[in-house]
Short mmCIF file of N, CA and C and ligand atoms in Angstrom, two decimals:
data_model
loop_
_atom_site.label_atom_id
_atom_site.label_comp_id
_atom_site.label_asym_id
_atom_site.label_seq_id
_atom_site.Cartn_x
_atom_site.Cartn_y
_atom_site.Cartn_z
N MET A 1 -0.19 -43.12 15.07
CA MET A 1 0.12 -42.19 12.84
C MET A 1 1.84 -42.38 13.14
N THR A 2 1.99 -42.01 11.54
CA THR A 2 3.71 -43.10 11.15
C THR A 2 4.58 -41.50 11.87
N ALA A 3 5.62 -41.89 11.55
CA ALA A 3 7.10 -41.01 12.57
C ALA A 3 6.91 -39.92 11.84
N LYS A 4 6.49 -40.42 9.92
CA LYS A 4 6.67 -39.58 8.68
C LYS A 4 5.63 -38.48 9.23
N ARG A 5 4.35 -39.17 9.58
CA ARG A 5 3.21 -38.09 9.21
C ARG A 5 3.61 -36.78 10.16
N ALA A 6 4.20 -37.13 11.18
CA ALA A 6 3.88 -36.70 12.32
C ALA A 6 5.24 -35.65 11.93
N LEU A 7 6.29 -35.92 10.99
CA LEU A 7 6.85 -34.79 10.96
C LEU A 7 7.22 -34.32 9.86
N THR A 8 5.35 -34.57 9.31
CA THR A 8 4.90 -33.97 8.41
C THR A 8 3.75 -32.25 8.67
N ALA A 9 3.43 -32.65 9.75
CA ALA A 9 3.06 -31.95 10.79
C ALA A 9 3.28 -31.32 11.13
N LEU A 10 4.87 -31.52 11.44
CA LEU A 10 5.20 -30.47 12.79
C LEU A 10 5.74 -29.56 11.52
N LEU A 11 6.52 -29.79 10.54
CA LEU A 11 6.68 -28.87 9.43
C LEU A 11 5.41 -27.74 8.88
N VAL A 12 4.10 -29.02 8.88
CA VAL A 12 3.67 -27.80 8.64
C VAL A 12 3.08 -26.95 9.10
N ALA A 13 3.19 -26.84 10.70
CA ALA A 13 2.76 -26.49 11.31
C ALA A 13 3.69 -25.27 11.85
N LEU A 14 5.72 -25.97 11.58
CA LEU A 14 6.31 -24.80 11.91
C LEU A 14 6.53 -23.10 11.15
N VAL A 15 5.91 -24.31 9.29
CA VAL A 15 5.24 -22.58 8.39
C VAL A 15 4.53 -21.84 8.73
N PHE A 16 3.19 -22.62 9.39
CA PHE A 16 2.43 -20.97 9.67
C PHE A 16 2.89 -20.61 10.66
N LEU A 17 3.91 -21.06 12.04
CA LEU A 17 4.65 -20.10 12.91
C LEU A 17 5.11 -19.05 12.04
N THR A 18 6.14 -19.32 11.69
CA THR A 18 6.71 -18.38 10.59
C THR A 18 6.43 -17.74 10.01
N ILE A 19 4.97 -18.10 9.26
CA ILE A 19 3.41 -16.43 8.35
C ILE A 19 3.76 -15.77 9.42
N ALA A 20 3.50 -16.73 10.57
CA ALA A 20 2.20 -15.42 11.63
C ALA A 20 3.49 -14.53 12.15
N MET A 21 4.87 -15.00 12.52
CA MET A 21 5.73 -14.42 12.73
C MET A 21 5.80 -12.92 12.86
N LEU A 22 5.97 -13.44 11.01
CA LEU A 22 6.68 -12.82 9.91
C LEU A 22 5.51 -11.36 9.95
N ALA A 23 4.39 -11.44 9.69
CA ALA A 23 2.64 -11.17 9.42
C ALA A 23 3.29 -9.98 11.00
N ALA A 24 4.02 -10.47 11.83
CA ALA A 24 3.33 -9.69 13.48
C ALA A 24 4.22 -8.59 13.30
N CYS A 25 5.86 -8.60 12.92
CA CYS A 25 6.61 -7.78 12.11
C CYS A 25 6.30 -6.27 12.35
N HIS A 26 5.80 -5.68 11.57
CA HIS A 26 5.03 -5.33 10.49
C HIS A 26 3.86 -4.66 10.69
N PRO A 27 3.19 -4.51 12.36
CA PRO A 27 2.10 -3.90 12.00
C PRO A 27 1.82 -2.77 12.00
N GLU A 28 0.92 -2.65 10.46
CA GLU A 28 0.86 -0.66 10.85
C GLU A 28 -0.19 -0.18 11.92
N PRO A 29 0.62 0.31 13.21
CA PRO A 29 -0.80 0.85 13.45
C PRO A 29 -1.66 2.26 13.04
N ARG A 30 -2.84 1.78 13.42
CA ARG A 30 -3.85 2.83 13.24
C ARG A 30 -4.16 3.52 13.75
N LYS A 31 -4.20 4.35 12.84
CA LYS A 31 -4.76 5.80 13.86
C LYS A 31 -6.33 6.54 13.13
N THR A 32 -6.96 7.07 13.79
CA THR A 32 -8.28 7.44 13.85
C THR A 32 -7.76 9.34 12.33
N ASP A 33 -8.39 9.24 11.62
CA ASP A 33 -8.95 10.34 11.18
C ASP A 33 -8.41 11.26 10.86
N ALA A 34 -9.09 11.62 12.73
CA ALA A 34 -9.12 12.81 13.13
C ALA A 34 -6.95 13.07 13.56
N GLU A 35 -7.05 12.02 14.17
CA GLU A 35 -6.18 12.04 14.53
C GLU A 35 -4.64 12.62 13.96
N LEU A 36 -5.35 12.08 12.53
CA LEU A 36 -3.67 12.50 11.68
C LEU A 36 -4.22 13.80 10.73
N GLY A 37 -5.98 14.51 11.71
CA GLY A 37 -5.91 15.82 10.74
C GLY A 37 -6.22 15.78 9.64
N LEU A 38 -6.71 14.59 9.24
CA LEU A 38 -7.45 14.52 7.60
C LEU A 38 -8.69 15.61 7.33
N THR A 39 -8.63 16.60 6.33
CA THR A 39 -9.80 17.15 6.38
C THR A 39 -10.55 16.23 5.21
N PRO A 40 -12.24 16.15 5.55
CA PRO A 40 -12.76 15.43 4.91
C PRO A 40 -12.43 14.47 2.65
N GLN A 41 -11.79 15.66 2.89
CA GLN A 41 -11.26 14.66 1.11
C GLN A 41 -9.84 14.07 1.66
N GLN A 42 -9.50 13.75 2.47
CA GLN A 42 -8.72 13.75 2.49
C GLN A 42 -8.72 12.50 3.14
N ALA A 43 -10.21 12.21 4.23
CA ALA A 43 -10.34 10.46 4.49
C ALA A 43 -10.94 10.52 3.33
N GLN A 44 -11.48 11.00 2.93
CA GLN A 44 -12.39 9.96 1.63
C GLN A 44 -11.07 9.03 1.27
N GLY A 45 -10.16 9.71 0.33
CA GLY A 45 -8.48 9.35 -0.52
C GLY A 45 -8.42 7.87 0.54
N ARG A 46 -8.06 8.41 1.96
CA ARG A 46 -7.71 7.35 2.98
C ARG A 46 -8.95 5.66 2.67
N ARG A 47 -10.60 6.49 2.28
CA ARG A 47 -11.01 5.06 2.14
C ARG A 47 -10.35 4.24 0.98
N VAL A 48 -9.95 5.30 0.40
CA VAL A 48 -9.69 4.57 -1.56
C VAL A 48 -8.80 3.78 -1.40
N TYR A 49 -7.29 4.23 -0.42
CA TYR A 49 -6.20 3.91 -0.14
C TYR A 49 -6.74 2.73 0.26
N ASP A 50 -7.42 2.56 1.45
CA ASP A 50 -7.74 1.17 2.06
C ASP A 50 -8.30 0.15 1.41
N ALA A 51 -9.10 0.41 0.46
CA ALA A 51 -9.70 -0.33 -0.86
C ALA A 51 -9.17 -0.84 -1.38
N ARG A 52 -8.21 0.63 -2.72
CA ARG A 52 -7.27 -0.60 -3.69
C ARG A 52 -6.22 -0.81 -3.37
N CYS A 53 -5.26 0.12 -2.35
CA CYS A 53 -4.03 -0.18 -2.34
C CYS A 53 -3.08 -0.29 -1.19
N ALA A 54 -3.72 -0.54 0.08
CA ALA A 54 -3.29 -1.02 1.65
C ALA A 54 -2.79 -2.40 1.65
N GLU A 55 -2.93 -2.89 0.23
CA GLU A 55 -3.22 -4.74 0.71
C GLU A 55 -1.67 -5.07 -0.06
N CYS A 56 -0.98 -4.14 -0.95
CA CYS A 56 0.05 -3.89 -1.44
C CYS A 56 1.40 -2.25 -0.99
N HIS A 57 1.23 -1.57 -0.23
CA HIS A 57 1.87 -0.69 0.21
C HIS A 57 1.22 -0.07 1.73
N TYR A 58 2.45 -0.09 2.18
CA TYR A 58 2.41 0.20 3.71
C TYR A 58 2.02 2.19 3.95
N ALA A 59 1.19 2.82 3.98
CA ALA A 59 1.31 4.18 4.39
C ALA A 59 2.28 4.86 5.31
N TYR A 60 2.37 4.32 6.43
CA TYR A 60 2.47 5.20 7.38
C TYR A 60 4.29 4.26 8.24
N SER A 61 3.81 3.03 7.85
CA SER A 61 5.64 2.78 8.13
C SER A 61 6.31 1.88 7.19
N THR A 62 7.32 1.88 7.21
CA THR A 62 8.50 2.64 5.73
C THR A 62 9.08 1.02 5.65
N HIS A 63 7.52 0.00 5.83
CA HIS A 63 8.33 -1.46 5.02
C HIS A 63 7.86 -1.32 4.23
N ASP A 64 8.48 -2.21 3.48
CA ASP A 64 7.42 -2.77 1.86
C ASP A 64 6.95 -4.03 2.42
N LEU A 65 5.72 -3.55 1.77
CA LEU A 65 4.84 -4.68 1.62
C LEU A 65 4.89 -5.50 0.56
N ARG A 66 3.93 -5.56 -0.54
CA ARG A 66 3.64 -6.92 -1.17
C ARG A 66 4.96 -5.25 -2.93
N GLY A 67 4.38 -4.32 -2.41
CA GLY A 67 5.24 -3.05 -2.71
C GLY A 67 6.32 -2.20 -1.93
N PRO A 68 6.60 -1.47 -2.88
CA PRO A 68 6.89 0.01 -1.95
C PRO A 68 6.34 0.21 -0.97
N SER A 69 6.91 1.01 0.80
CA SER A 69 6.22 1.92 1.13
C SER A 69 6.27 2.93 1.11
N LEU A 70 4.54 3.65 0.49
CA LEU A 70 4.09 4.87 -0.36
C LEU A 70 4.13 6.28 1.12
N ASN A 71 5.21 5.60 2.10
CA ASN A 71 5.29 7.03 3.72
C ASN A 71 5.99 8.24 2.93
N GLY A 72 5.86 9.25 3.08
CA GLY A 72 6.44 10.11 2.88
C GLY A 72 6.85 9.96 0.96
N LEU A 73 5.93 9.75 0.30
CA LEU A 73 6.40 9.75 -0.59
C LEU A 73 6.18 11.20 -1.74
N PHE A 74 5.05 11.91 -1.55
CA PHE A 74 6.08 13.66 -2.15
C PHE A 74 6.60 13.86 -1.29
N LYS A 75 7.41 13.67 -0.26
CA LYS A 75 8.65 14.31 0.75
C LYS A 75 9.76 14.39 0.18
N ARG A 76 10.14 13.60 -0.69
CA ARG A 76 11.70 13.24 -1.58
C ARG A 76 10.63 14.14 -3.01
N PRO A 77 12.34 14.08 -3.81
CA PRO A 77 12.54 14.38 -5.08
C PRO A 77 11.61 13.43 -5.74
N PHE A 78 11.96 11.71 -5.56
CA PHE A 78 11.89 11.04 -6.65
C PHE A 78 11.21 9.57 -5.31
N MET A 79 10.63 9.44 -6.59
CA MET A 79 10.02 7.62 -5.96
C MET A 79 11.34 7.28 -5.55
N LYS A 80 11.20 5.64 -4.87
CA LYS A 80 11.87 4.74 -5.09
C LYS A 80 11.82 3.78 -6.43
N ASN A 81 11.30 4.04 -8.00
CA ASN A 81 11.75 3.74 -8.91
C ASN A 81 12.33 4.60 -9.87
N GLY A 82 13.10 5.88 -9.16
CA GLY A 82 14.06 6.60 -9.63
C GLY A 82 12.74 7.92 -10.48
N ILE A 83 11.64 7.71 -10.70
CA ILE A 83 10.12 8.41 -11.16
C ILE A 83 10.40 10.26 -10.05
N PRO A 84 10.12 11.04 -11.02
CA PRO A 84 10.23 12.52 -10.05
C PRO A 84 8.80 11.83 -9.34
N ALA A 85 8.88 12.38 -7.84
CA ALA A 85 7.12 12.52 -7.07
C ALA A 85 6.39 13.14 -6.74
N ASN A 86 6.16 13.12 -8.17
CA ASN A 86 4.94 14.34 -8.96
C ASN A 86 3.33 14.10 -9.55
N ASP A 87 2.53 14.83 -8.93
CA ASP A 87 1.30 14.83 -9.21
C ASP A 87 0.75 13.39 -10.70
N GLU A 88 1.91 14.81 -11.41
CA GLU A 88 1.26 13.56 -13.47
C GLU A 88 2.34 12.45 -12.84
N ARG A 89 3.49 12.38 -12.57
CA ARG A 89 3.91 10.75 -12.65
C ARG A 89 3.06 9.62 -11.44
N VAL A 90 2.81 10.19 -10.41
CA VAL A 90 2.17 9.26 -9.49
C VAL A 90 0.73 7.96 -9.58
N THR A 91 -0.38 9.54 -10.86
CA THR A 91 -1.11 9.64 -11.55
C THR A 91 -0.91 9.15 -12.62
N ASP A 92 0.33 8.28 -13.16
CA ASP A 92 0.57 7.79 -14.43
C ASP A 92 0.13 6.63 -13.98
N ILE A 93 0.99 6.18 -12.14
CA ILE A 93 0.87 4.83 -12.03
C ILE A 93 0.26 4.79 -11.21
N ILE A 94 -0.55 5.73 -11.37
CA ILE A 94 -1.86 4.78 -10.38
C ILE A 94 -2.58 4.29 -11.87
N LEU A 95 -3.18 5.50 -12.46
CA LEU A 95 -4.03 4.46 -13.14
C LEU A 95 -3.29 3.74 -14.37
N MET A 96 -2.38 3.60 -15.13
CA MET A 96 -1.61 2.75 -15.93
C MET A 96 -0.82 1.10 -15.28
N GLY A 97 -0.51 1.77 -13.45
CA GLY A 97 0.31 -0.01 -13.31
C GLY A 97 1.53 0.72 -13.43
N ARG A 98 2.60 -0.64 -13.30
CA ARG A 98 3.39 -1.21 -13.08
C ARG A 98 3.05 -2.70 -13.20
N ALA A 99 5.01 -3.55 -13.69
CA ALA A 99 5.04 -4.21 -13.61
C ALA A 99 4.14 -5.20 -12.59
N LYS A 100 4.08 -5.37 -11.70
CA LYS A 100 3.70 -6.13 -10.69
C LYS A 100 2.52 -5.20 -10.03
N MET A 101 1.88 -4.08 -10.60
CA MET A 101 0.84 -3.02 -9.82
C MET A 101 0.36 -3.08 -11.00
N PRO A 102 -1.45 -3.85 -10.22
CA PRO A 102 -2.01 -3.74 -11.56
C PRO A 102 -2.76 -1.51 -11.87
N ALA A 103 -3.34 -2.03 -12.64
CA ALA A 103 -3.86 -0.50 -13.53
C ALA A 103 -5.23 -0.17 -12.93
N PHE A 104 -5.53 1.15 -12.60
CA PHE A 104 -6.91 1.85 -11.91
C PHE A 104 -7.77 2.94 -12.79
N ARG A 105 -6.80 2.63 -14.00
CA ARG A 105 -7.76 3.30 -14.72
C ARG A 105 -9.33 3.05 -14.64
N GLN A 106 -9.83 1.61 -14.99
CA GLN A 106 -10.71 1.76 -15.15
C GLN A 106 -11.45 0.85 -13.92
N LYS A 107 -10.93 1.30 -12.56
CA LYS A 107 -11.69 1.22 -11.12
C LYS A 107 -11.56 2.10 -10.41
N LEU A 108 -11.35 3.68 -10.80
CA LEU A 108 -11.52 4.03 -10.05
C LEU A 108 -12.17 5.59 -11.09
N THR A 109 -12.78 6.54 -10.15
CA THR A 109 -14.38 7.24 -10.75
C THR A 109 -12.43 8.09 -10.43
N GLN A 110 -13.12 9.72 -11.47
CA GLN A 110 -12.14 11.02 -11.39
C GLN A 110 -12.26 11.52 -9.76
N GLN A 111 -13.05 11.82 -9.07
CA GLN A 111 -13.72 11.68 -7.53
C GLN A 111 -12.53 11.05 -6.95
N GLN A 112 -13.15 9.81 -6.94
CA GLN A 112 -11.44 8.76 -5.68
C GLN A 112 -10.68 8.72 -6.36
N LEU A 113 -9.22 9.39 -7.39
CA LEU A 113 -9.16 9.66 -8.07
C LEU A 113 -8.08 10.40 -7.46
N ASP A 114 -9.29 11.90 -7.01
CA ASP A 114 -8.02 13.12 -6.67
C ASP A 114 -8.62 13.41 -4.69
N ASP A 115 -9.43 12.02 -4.73
CA ASP A 115 -9.42 12.04 -3.15
C ASP A 115 -8.20 10.94 -2.78
N LEU A 116 -8.00 10.34 -3.74
CA LEU A 116 -7.14 9.29 -3.27
C LEU A 116 -5.73 10.43 -3.23
N MET A 117 -5.37 11.39 -4.54
CA MET A 117 -4.42 11.63 -4.40
C MET A 117 -4.22 13.30 -3.14
N ALA A 118 -5.40 13.20 -2.78
CA ALA A 118 -4.73 14.35 -1.65
C ALA A 118 -4.50 13.55 -0.33
N TYR A 119 -4.93 12.23 -0.35
CA TYR A 119 -4.80 11.81 0.99
C TYR A 119 -3.11 11.45 0.66
N LEU A 120 -2.80 10.59 0.12
CA LEU A 120 -1.29 10.29 -0.81
C LEU A 120 -0.48 11.13 0.01
N HIS A 121 -1.16 12.38 -1.00
CA HIS A 121 -0.11 14.04 -0.27
C HIS A 121 0.07 14.26 1.45
N THR A 122 -0.32 13.55 2.28
CA THR A 122 -0.61 13.35 3.96
C THR A 122 0.73 12.51 4.06
N LEU A 123 0.53 12.14 3.38
CA LEU A 123 2.15 11.00 3.64
C LEU A 123 2.96 10.81 4.35
C1 LIG B 1 -1.59 -6.25 -6.36
C2 LIG B 1 0.16 -4.85 -6.02
C3 LIG B 1 -0.15 -3.77 -5.71
C4 LIG B 1 -1.58 -2.81 -4.71
C5 LIG B 1 -2.58 -3.14 -5.50
C6 LIG B 1 -1.03 -1.86 -5.51
N1 LIG B 1 0.38 -1.18 -6.31
FE1 LIG B 1 1.69 -0.41 -6.21
N2 LIG B 1 2.29 -0.75 -6.24
C7 LIG B 1 2.74 -2.23 -6.44
C8 LIG B 1 4.51 -2.89 -7.04
C9 LIG B 1 5.24 -4.32 -6.13
C10 LIG B 1 5.12 -1.87 -6.85
C11 LIG B 1 6.46 -2.03 -7.21
C12 LIG B 1 6.99 -2.35 -8.40
C13 LIG B 1 6.70 -2.70 -9.73
O1 LIG B 1 7.35 -1.20 -10.25
O2 LIG B 1 6.01 -2.77 -10.42
C14 LIG B 1 4.27 0.22 -6.62
C15 LIG B 1 5.25 0.27 -6.56
C16 LIG B 1 3.52 1.57 -6.72
C17 LIG B 1 4.19 3.03 -6.48
C18 LIG B 1 5.79 3.84 -7.05
C19 LIG B 1 6.36 3.55 -6.08
C20 LIG B 1 8.04 4.06 -5.18
O3 LIG B 1 8.25 5.20 -4.90
O4 LIG B 1 8.91 3.54 -6.58
C21 LIG B 1 3.49 4.07 -6.45
C22 LIG B 1 3.58 5.34 -6.32
C23 LIG B 1 2.17 2.95 -5.90
N3 LIG B 1 2.51 1.81 -6.49
C24 LIG B 1 1.21 4.14 -5.83
C25 LIG B 1 -0.15 3.02 -5.25
C26 LIG B 1 -1.30 3.12 -5.21
C27 LIG B 1 -2.13 4.99 -5.10
C28 LIG B 1 -2.71 1.91 -5.22
C29 LIG B 1 -3.56 2.51 -5.16
C30 LIG B 1 -4.59 3.06 -6.05
C31 LIG B 1 -1.52 0.70 -5.89
N4 LIG B 1 -0.24 1.32 -6.03
C32 LIG B 1 -1.75 -0.54 -5.39
C33 LIG B 1 2.22 -3.00 -6.40
C34 LIG B 1 0.63 -2.47 -5.50
#
C-alpha cells in the first residue's frame, strides 16, 4: 500500500468514527408505552410517529435531529418557528409540510392523524 492510499484509508476511518460518535451523542432512551402511561389511542399515535416522524424529530430528547425536537410541543404557546402551538396549526404543518419537511396529506388516514395528534399532546 502506498503512503497516499494508507492516508486515504485513515481519513475514511476517521470520518466513520466521527459519524458514529456524533450518532452516539444523542441517544433517545426508549421507554415502553406503559412506562409512558399512554392510552391505546396515544400508543397507536406513537406507532405512526415512529414510522413517519422519528427519522427527523426527537420526541423526548430536546436535541434537534433533521428537524426541531417535538418535546413539549404543546406545552409552550409557540412552536420554534413562531407559529402558535395549537391543534390547527400543527395539523397544517403535518398535512402540508414545511420547506424541508414532506407533506403527509396523502400518507396518513384521518384515524392515523387523530392518533398522532393524541400522542403529540403527551410530549
Ligand atoms: C424528512 C424530515 C422530516 C420528517 C419525516 C418530518 N419532519 Fe417535521 N420538520 C422537519 C423540518 C426540517 C422542520 C423545520 C424546518 C422547516 O420549517 O422546514 C420540521 C418542522 C416540524 C414542526 C414545527 C416544529 C417547530 O417547533 O417549529 C412540526 C410540529 C413537525 N415538523 C411535525 C412533524 C410530524 C408530526 C411529523 C410526522 C408526521 C414530521 N414532522 C415529519 C423535517 C421533517
